[in-house]
mmCIF file of C-alpha atoms in Angstrom:
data_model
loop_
_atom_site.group_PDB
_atom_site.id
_atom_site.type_symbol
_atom_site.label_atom_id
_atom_site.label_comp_id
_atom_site.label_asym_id
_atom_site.label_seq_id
_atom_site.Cartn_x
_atom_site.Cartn_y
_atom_site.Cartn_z
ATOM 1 C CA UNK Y 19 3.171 -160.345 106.383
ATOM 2 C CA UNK Y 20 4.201 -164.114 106.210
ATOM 3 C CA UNK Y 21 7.312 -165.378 107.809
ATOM 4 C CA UNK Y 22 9.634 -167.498 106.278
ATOM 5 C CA UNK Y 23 9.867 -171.186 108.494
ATOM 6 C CA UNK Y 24 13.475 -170.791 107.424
ATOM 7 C CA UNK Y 25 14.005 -166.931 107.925
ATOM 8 C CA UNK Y 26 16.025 -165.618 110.948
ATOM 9 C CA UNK Y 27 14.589 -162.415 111.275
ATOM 10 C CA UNK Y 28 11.892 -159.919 109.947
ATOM 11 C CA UNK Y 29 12.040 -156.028 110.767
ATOM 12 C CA UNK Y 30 9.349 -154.418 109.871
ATOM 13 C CA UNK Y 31 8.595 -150.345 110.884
ATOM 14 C CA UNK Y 32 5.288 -148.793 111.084
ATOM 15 C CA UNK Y 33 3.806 -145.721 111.385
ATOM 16 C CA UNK Y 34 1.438 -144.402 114.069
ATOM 17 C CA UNK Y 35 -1.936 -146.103 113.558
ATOM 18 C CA UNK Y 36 -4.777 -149.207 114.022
ATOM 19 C CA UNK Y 37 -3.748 -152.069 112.796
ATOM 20 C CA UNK Y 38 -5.737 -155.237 112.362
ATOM 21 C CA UNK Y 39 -3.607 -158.766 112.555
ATOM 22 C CA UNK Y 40 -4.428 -162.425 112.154
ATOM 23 C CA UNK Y 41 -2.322 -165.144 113.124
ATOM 24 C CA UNK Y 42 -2.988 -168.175 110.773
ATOM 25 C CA UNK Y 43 -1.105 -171.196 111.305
ATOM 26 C CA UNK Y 44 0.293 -173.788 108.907
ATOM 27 C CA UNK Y 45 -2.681 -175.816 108.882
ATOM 28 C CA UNK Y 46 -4.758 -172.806 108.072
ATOM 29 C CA UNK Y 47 -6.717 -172.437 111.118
ATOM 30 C CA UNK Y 48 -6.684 -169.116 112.821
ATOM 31 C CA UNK Y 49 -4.544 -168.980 116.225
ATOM 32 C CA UNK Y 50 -5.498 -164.888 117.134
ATOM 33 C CA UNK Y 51 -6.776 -161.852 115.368
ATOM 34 C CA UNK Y 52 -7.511 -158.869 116.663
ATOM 35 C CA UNK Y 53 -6.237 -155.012 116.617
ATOM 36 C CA UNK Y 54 -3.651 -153.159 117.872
ATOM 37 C CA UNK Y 55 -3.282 -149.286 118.090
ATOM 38 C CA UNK Y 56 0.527 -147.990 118.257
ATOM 39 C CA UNK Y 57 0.781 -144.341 119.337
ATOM 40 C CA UNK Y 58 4.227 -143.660 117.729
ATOM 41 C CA UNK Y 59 6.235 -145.400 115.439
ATOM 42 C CA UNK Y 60 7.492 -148.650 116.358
ATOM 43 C CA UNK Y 61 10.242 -151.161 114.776
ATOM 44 C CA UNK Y 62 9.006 -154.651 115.527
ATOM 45 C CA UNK Y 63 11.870 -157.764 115.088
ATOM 46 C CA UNK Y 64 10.217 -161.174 114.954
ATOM 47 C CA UNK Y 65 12.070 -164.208 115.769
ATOM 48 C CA UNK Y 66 11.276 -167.718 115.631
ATOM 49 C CA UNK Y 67 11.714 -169.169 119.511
#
């Protein structure tokens, strides 16, 4: 998943599971990765701050 620098929102749904996820930022180094185990589906809404 990459978000847009000039997007206003991303939805994005997902199914029960283990997901892995890695934060890179714009100078390539990595901010956070880890995992993260949802137990039902979820609808997750970024938004830039």
């Amino acid at each position: 998943m990459v978000i847009q620098k000039d997007g206003k929102e991303c939805v994005f749904e997902l199914p029960k599971d283990i997901y892995t996820y890695e934060i890179v930022l714009a100078n390539k180094e990595v901010y956070k990765k880890g995992e993260y185990k949802f137990n039902e589906e979820i609808t997750i809404t970024v938004k830039p701050d």
